[in-house]
PDB file of C-alpha atoms in Angstrom:
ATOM      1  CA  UNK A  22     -38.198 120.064 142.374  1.00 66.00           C
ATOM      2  CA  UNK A  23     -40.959 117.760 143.051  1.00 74.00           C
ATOM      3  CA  UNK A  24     -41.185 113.905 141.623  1.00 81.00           C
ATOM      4  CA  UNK A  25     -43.852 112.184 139.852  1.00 80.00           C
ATOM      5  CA  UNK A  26     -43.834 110.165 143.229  1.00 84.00           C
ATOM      6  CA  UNK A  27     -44.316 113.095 145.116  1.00 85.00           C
ATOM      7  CA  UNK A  28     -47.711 114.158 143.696  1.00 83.00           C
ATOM      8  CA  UNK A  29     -51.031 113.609 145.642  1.00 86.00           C
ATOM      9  CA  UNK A  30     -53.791 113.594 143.563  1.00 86.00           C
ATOM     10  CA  UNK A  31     -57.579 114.873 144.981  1.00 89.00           C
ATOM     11  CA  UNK A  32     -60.660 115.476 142.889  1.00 90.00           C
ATOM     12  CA  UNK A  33     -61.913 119.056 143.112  1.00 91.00           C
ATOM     13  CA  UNK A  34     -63.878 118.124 146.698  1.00 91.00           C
ATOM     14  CA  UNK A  35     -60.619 117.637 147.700  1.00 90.00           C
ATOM     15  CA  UNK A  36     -60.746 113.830 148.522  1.00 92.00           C
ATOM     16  CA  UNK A  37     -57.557 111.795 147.768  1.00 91.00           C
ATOM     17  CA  UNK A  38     -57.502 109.804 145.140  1.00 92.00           C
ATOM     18  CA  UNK A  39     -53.657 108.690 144.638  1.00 90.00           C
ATOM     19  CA  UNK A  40     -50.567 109.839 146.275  1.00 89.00           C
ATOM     20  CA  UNK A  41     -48.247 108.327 149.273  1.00 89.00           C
ATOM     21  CA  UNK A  42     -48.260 111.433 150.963  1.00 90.00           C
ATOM     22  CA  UNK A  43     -51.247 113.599 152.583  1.00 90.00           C
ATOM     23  CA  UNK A  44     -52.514 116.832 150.553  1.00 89.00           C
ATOM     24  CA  UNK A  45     -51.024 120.118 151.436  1.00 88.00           C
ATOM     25  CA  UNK A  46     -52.292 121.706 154.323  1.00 90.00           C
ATOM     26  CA  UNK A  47     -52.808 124.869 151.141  1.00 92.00           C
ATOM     27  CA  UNK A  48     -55.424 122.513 149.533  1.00 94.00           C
ATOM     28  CA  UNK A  49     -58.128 124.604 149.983  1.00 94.00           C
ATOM     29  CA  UNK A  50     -56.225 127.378 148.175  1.00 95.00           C
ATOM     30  CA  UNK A  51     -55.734 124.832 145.282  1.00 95.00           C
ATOM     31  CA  UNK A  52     -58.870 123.976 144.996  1.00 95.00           C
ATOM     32  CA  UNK A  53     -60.330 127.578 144.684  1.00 96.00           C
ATOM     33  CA  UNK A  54     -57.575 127.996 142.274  1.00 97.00           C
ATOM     34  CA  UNK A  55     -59.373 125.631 139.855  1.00 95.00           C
ATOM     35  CA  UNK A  56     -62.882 126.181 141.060  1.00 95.00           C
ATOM     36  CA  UNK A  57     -62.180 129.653 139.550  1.00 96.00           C
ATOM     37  CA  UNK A  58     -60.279 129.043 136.805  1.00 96.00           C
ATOM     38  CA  UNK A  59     -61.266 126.145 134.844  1.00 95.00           C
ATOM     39  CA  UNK A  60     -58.680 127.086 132.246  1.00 95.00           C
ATOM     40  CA  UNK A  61     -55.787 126.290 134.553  1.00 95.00           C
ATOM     41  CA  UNK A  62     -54.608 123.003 135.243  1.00 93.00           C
ATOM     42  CA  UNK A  63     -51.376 123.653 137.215  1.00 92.00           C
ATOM     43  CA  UNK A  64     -50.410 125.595 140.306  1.00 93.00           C
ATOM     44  CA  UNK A  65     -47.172 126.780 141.774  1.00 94.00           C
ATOM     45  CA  UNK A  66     -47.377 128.199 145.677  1.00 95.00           C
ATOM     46  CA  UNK A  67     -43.710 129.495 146.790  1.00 95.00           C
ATOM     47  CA  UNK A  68     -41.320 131.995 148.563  1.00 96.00           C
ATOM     48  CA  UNK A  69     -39.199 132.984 146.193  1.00 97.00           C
ATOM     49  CA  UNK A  70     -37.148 135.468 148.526  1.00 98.00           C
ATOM     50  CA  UNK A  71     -37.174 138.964 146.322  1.00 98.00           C
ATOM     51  CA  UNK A  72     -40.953 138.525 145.966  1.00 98.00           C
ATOM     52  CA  UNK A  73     -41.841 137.268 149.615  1.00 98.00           C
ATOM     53  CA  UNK A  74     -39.713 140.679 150.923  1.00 98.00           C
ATOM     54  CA  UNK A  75     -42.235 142.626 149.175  1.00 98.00           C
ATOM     55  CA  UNK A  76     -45.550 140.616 149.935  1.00 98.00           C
ATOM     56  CA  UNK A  77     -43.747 140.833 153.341  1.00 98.00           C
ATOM     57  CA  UNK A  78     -43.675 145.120 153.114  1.00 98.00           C
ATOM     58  CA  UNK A  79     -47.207 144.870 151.992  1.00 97.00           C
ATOM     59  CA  UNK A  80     -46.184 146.074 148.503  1.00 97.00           C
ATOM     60  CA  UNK A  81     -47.940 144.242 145.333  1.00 98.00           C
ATOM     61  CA  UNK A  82     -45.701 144.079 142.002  1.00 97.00           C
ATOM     62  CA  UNK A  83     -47.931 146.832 139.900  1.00 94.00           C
ATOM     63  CA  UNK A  84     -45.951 149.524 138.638  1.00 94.00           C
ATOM     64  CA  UNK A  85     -45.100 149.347 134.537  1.00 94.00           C
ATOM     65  CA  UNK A  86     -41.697 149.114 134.661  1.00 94.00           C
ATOM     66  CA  UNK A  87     -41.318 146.092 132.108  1.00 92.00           C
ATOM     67  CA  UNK A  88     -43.050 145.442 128.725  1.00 90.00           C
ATOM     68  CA  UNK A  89     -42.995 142.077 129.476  1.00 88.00           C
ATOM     69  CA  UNK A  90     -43.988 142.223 132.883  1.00 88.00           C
ATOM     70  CA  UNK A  91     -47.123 144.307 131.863  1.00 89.00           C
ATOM     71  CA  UNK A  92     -48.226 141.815 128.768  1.00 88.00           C
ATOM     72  CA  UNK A  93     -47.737 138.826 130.884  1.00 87.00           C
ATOM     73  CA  UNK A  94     -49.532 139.702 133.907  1.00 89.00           C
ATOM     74  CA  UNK A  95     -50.951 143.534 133.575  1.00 86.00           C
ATOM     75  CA  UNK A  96     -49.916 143.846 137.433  1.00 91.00           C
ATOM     76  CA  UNK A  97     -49.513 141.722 140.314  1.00 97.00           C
ATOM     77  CA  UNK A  98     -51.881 142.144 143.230  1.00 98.00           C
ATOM     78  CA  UNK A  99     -51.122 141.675 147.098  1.00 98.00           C
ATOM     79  CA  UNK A 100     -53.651 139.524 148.982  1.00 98.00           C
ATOM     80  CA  UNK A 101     -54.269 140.084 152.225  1.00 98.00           C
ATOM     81  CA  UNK A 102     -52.894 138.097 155.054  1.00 97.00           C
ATOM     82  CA  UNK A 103     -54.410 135.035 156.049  1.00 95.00           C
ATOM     83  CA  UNK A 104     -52.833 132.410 158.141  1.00 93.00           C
ATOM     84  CA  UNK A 105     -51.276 129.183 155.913  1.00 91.00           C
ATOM     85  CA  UNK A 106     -52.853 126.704 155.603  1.00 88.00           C
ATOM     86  CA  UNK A 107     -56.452 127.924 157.207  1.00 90.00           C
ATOM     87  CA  UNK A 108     -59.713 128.238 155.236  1.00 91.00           C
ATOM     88  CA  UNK A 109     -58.184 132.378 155.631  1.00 94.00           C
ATOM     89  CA  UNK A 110     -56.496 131.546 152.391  1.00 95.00           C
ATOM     90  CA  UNK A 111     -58.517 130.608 150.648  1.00 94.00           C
ATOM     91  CA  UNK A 112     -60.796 133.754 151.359  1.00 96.00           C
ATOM     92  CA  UNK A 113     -57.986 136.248 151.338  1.00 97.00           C
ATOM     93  CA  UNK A 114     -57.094 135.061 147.645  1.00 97.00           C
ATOM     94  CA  UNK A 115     -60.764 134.777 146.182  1.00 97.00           C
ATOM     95  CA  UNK A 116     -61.439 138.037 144.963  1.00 97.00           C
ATOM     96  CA  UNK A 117     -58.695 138.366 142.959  1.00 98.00           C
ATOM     97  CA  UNK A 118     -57.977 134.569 141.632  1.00 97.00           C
ATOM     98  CA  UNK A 119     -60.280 135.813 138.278  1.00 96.00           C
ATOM     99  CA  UNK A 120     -58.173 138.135 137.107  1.00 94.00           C
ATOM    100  CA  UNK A 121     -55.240 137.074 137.845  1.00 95.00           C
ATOM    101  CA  UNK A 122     -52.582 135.061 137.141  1.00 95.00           C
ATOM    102  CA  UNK A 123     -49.740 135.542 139.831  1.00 97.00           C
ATOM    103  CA  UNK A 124     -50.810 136.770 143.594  1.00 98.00           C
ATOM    104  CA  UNK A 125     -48.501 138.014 146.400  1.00 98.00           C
ATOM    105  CA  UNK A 126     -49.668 136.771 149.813  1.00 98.00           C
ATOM    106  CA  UNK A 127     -49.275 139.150 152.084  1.00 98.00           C
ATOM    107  CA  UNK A 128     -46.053 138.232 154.835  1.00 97.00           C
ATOM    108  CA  UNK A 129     -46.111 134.711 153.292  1.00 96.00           C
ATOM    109  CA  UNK A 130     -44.867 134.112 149.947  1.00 96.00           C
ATOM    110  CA  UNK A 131     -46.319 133.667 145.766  1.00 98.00           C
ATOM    111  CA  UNK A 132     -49.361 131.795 144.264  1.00 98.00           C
ATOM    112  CA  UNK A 133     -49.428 131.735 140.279  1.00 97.00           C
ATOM    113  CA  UNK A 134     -51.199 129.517 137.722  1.00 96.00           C
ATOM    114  CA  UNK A 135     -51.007 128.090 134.879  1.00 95.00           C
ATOM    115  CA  UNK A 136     -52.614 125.301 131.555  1.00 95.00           C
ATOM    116  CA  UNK A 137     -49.619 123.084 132.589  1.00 93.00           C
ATOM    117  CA  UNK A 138     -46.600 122.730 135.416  1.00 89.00           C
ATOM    118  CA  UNK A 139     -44.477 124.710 133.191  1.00 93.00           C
ATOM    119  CA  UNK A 140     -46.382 127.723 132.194  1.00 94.00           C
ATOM    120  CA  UNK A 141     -46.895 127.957 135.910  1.00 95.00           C
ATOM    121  CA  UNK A 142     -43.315 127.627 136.927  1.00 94.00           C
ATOM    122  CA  UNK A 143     -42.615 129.798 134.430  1.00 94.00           C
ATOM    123  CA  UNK A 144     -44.924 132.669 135.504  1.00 95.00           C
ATOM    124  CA  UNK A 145     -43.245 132.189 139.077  1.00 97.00           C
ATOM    125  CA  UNK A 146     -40.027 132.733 138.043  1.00 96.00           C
ATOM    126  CA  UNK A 147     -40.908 135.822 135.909  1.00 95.00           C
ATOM    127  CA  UNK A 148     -42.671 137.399 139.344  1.00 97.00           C
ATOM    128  CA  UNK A 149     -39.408 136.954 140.687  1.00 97.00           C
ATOM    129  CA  UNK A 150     -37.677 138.349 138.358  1.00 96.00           C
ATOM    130  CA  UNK A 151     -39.765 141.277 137.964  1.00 96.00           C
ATOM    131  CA  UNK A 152     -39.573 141.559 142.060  1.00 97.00           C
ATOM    132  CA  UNK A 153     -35.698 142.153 141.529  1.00 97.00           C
ATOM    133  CA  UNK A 154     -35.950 144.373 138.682  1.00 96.00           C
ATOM    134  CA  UNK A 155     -38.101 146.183 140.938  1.00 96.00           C
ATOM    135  CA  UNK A 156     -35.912 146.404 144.615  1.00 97.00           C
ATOM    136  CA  UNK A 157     -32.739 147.172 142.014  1.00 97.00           C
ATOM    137  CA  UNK A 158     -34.711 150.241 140.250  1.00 96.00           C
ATOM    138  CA  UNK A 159     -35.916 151.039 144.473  1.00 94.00           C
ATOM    139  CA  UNK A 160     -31.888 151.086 145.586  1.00 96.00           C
ATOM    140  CA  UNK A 161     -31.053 152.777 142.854  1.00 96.00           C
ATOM    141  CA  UNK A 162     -33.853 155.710 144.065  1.00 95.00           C
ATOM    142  CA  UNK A 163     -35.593 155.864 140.138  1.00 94.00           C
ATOM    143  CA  UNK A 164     -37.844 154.185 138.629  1.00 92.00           C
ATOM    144  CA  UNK A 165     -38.703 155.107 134.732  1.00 94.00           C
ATOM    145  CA  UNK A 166     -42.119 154.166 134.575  1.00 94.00           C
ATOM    146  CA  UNK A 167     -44.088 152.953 130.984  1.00 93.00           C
ATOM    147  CA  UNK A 168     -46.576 155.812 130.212  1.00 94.00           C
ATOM    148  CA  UNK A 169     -50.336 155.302 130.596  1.00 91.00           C
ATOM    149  CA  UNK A 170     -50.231 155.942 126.491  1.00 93.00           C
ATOM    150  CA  UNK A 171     -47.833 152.996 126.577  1.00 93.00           C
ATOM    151  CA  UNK A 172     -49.624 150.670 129.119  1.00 91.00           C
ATOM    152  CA  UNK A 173     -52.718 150.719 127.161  1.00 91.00           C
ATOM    153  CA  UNK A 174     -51.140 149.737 123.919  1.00 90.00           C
ATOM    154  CA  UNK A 175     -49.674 146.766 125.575  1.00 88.00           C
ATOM    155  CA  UNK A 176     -52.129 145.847 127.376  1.00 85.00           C
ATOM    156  CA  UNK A 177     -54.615 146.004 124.038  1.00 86.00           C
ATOM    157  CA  UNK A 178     -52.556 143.363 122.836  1.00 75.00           C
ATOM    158  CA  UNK A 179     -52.577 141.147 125.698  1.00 72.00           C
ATOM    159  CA  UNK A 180     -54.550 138.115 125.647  1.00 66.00           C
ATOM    160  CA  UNK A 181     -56.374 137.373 128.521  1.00 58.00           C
ATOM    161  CA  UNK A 182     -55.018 134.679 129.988  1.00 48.00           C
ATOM    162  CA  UNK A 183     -51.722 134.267 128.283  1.00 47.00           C
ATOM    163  CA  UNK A 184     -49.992 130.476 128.676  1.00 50.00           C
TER     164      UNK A 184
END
């Protein structure tokens, strides 16, 4: 867990303003983050290792197995890969960023967003947990799918861009 001390603060050109350290060398990916999405104000970039394996097999998190995984995020897309911390992230994650609130990044690891540091923790630990839901229903050899019928219900009720 980061410290209060451990934050470096930019404006949205991406130009230091406070911090002792330098800013990530995924600032550019930050900065798209809330170029695009003026209603988030917090980001969370990780490897959580259940959802890195399948970013890393080139498999996004979009099948309906949960409820909740469907209301909070409809489905979680796989970004291509672009190498860390190159203006390739950046561009690999733009065309999705709009829609959505958690991205896999292909053989690298988990972007998500959200209005503060804990809705976006938060959404990063329910991509995880959804990843393991998912490899246990994979061993396992079934998967019982939410109907299309189903889907659309809950996704009717979803807001668009839940906290």
């Amino acid at each position: 867990m980061m410290a209060p001390e451990d934050l470096v603060i930019t404006d949205i050109e991406g130009h230091k303003l406070e911090g002792n350290h330098e800013p990530s060398s995924e600032l550019a990916m930050h900065l798209l983050i809330y170029k695009r999405r003026p209603d988030m104000n917090a980001i969370c970039h990780a490897h959580p290792p259940i959802a890195t394996g399948f970013a890393a097999a080139g498999v996004p998190l979009d099948k309906p197995l949960l409820a909740e995984m469907v209301v909070t995020f409809g489905r979680i897309p796989l970004a291509p890969f672009a190498l860390p911390g190159t203006s390739e992230v950046p561009w690999s994650l733009e065309p999705l960023v709009s829609e959505y609130d958690a991205i896999l990044m292909a053989n690298h690891g988990v972007v998500t967003y959200g209005v503060d540091l804990i809705s976006a923790f938060h959404r990063m630990d329910v991509v995880e947990h959804y990843a393991r839901v998912s490899l246990v229903t994979e061993l396992l050899g079934k998967q019982s799918l939410l109907s299309g019928c189903d889907v659309e219900k809950l996704l009717t009720n979803r807001p668009r861009h839940p906290n």
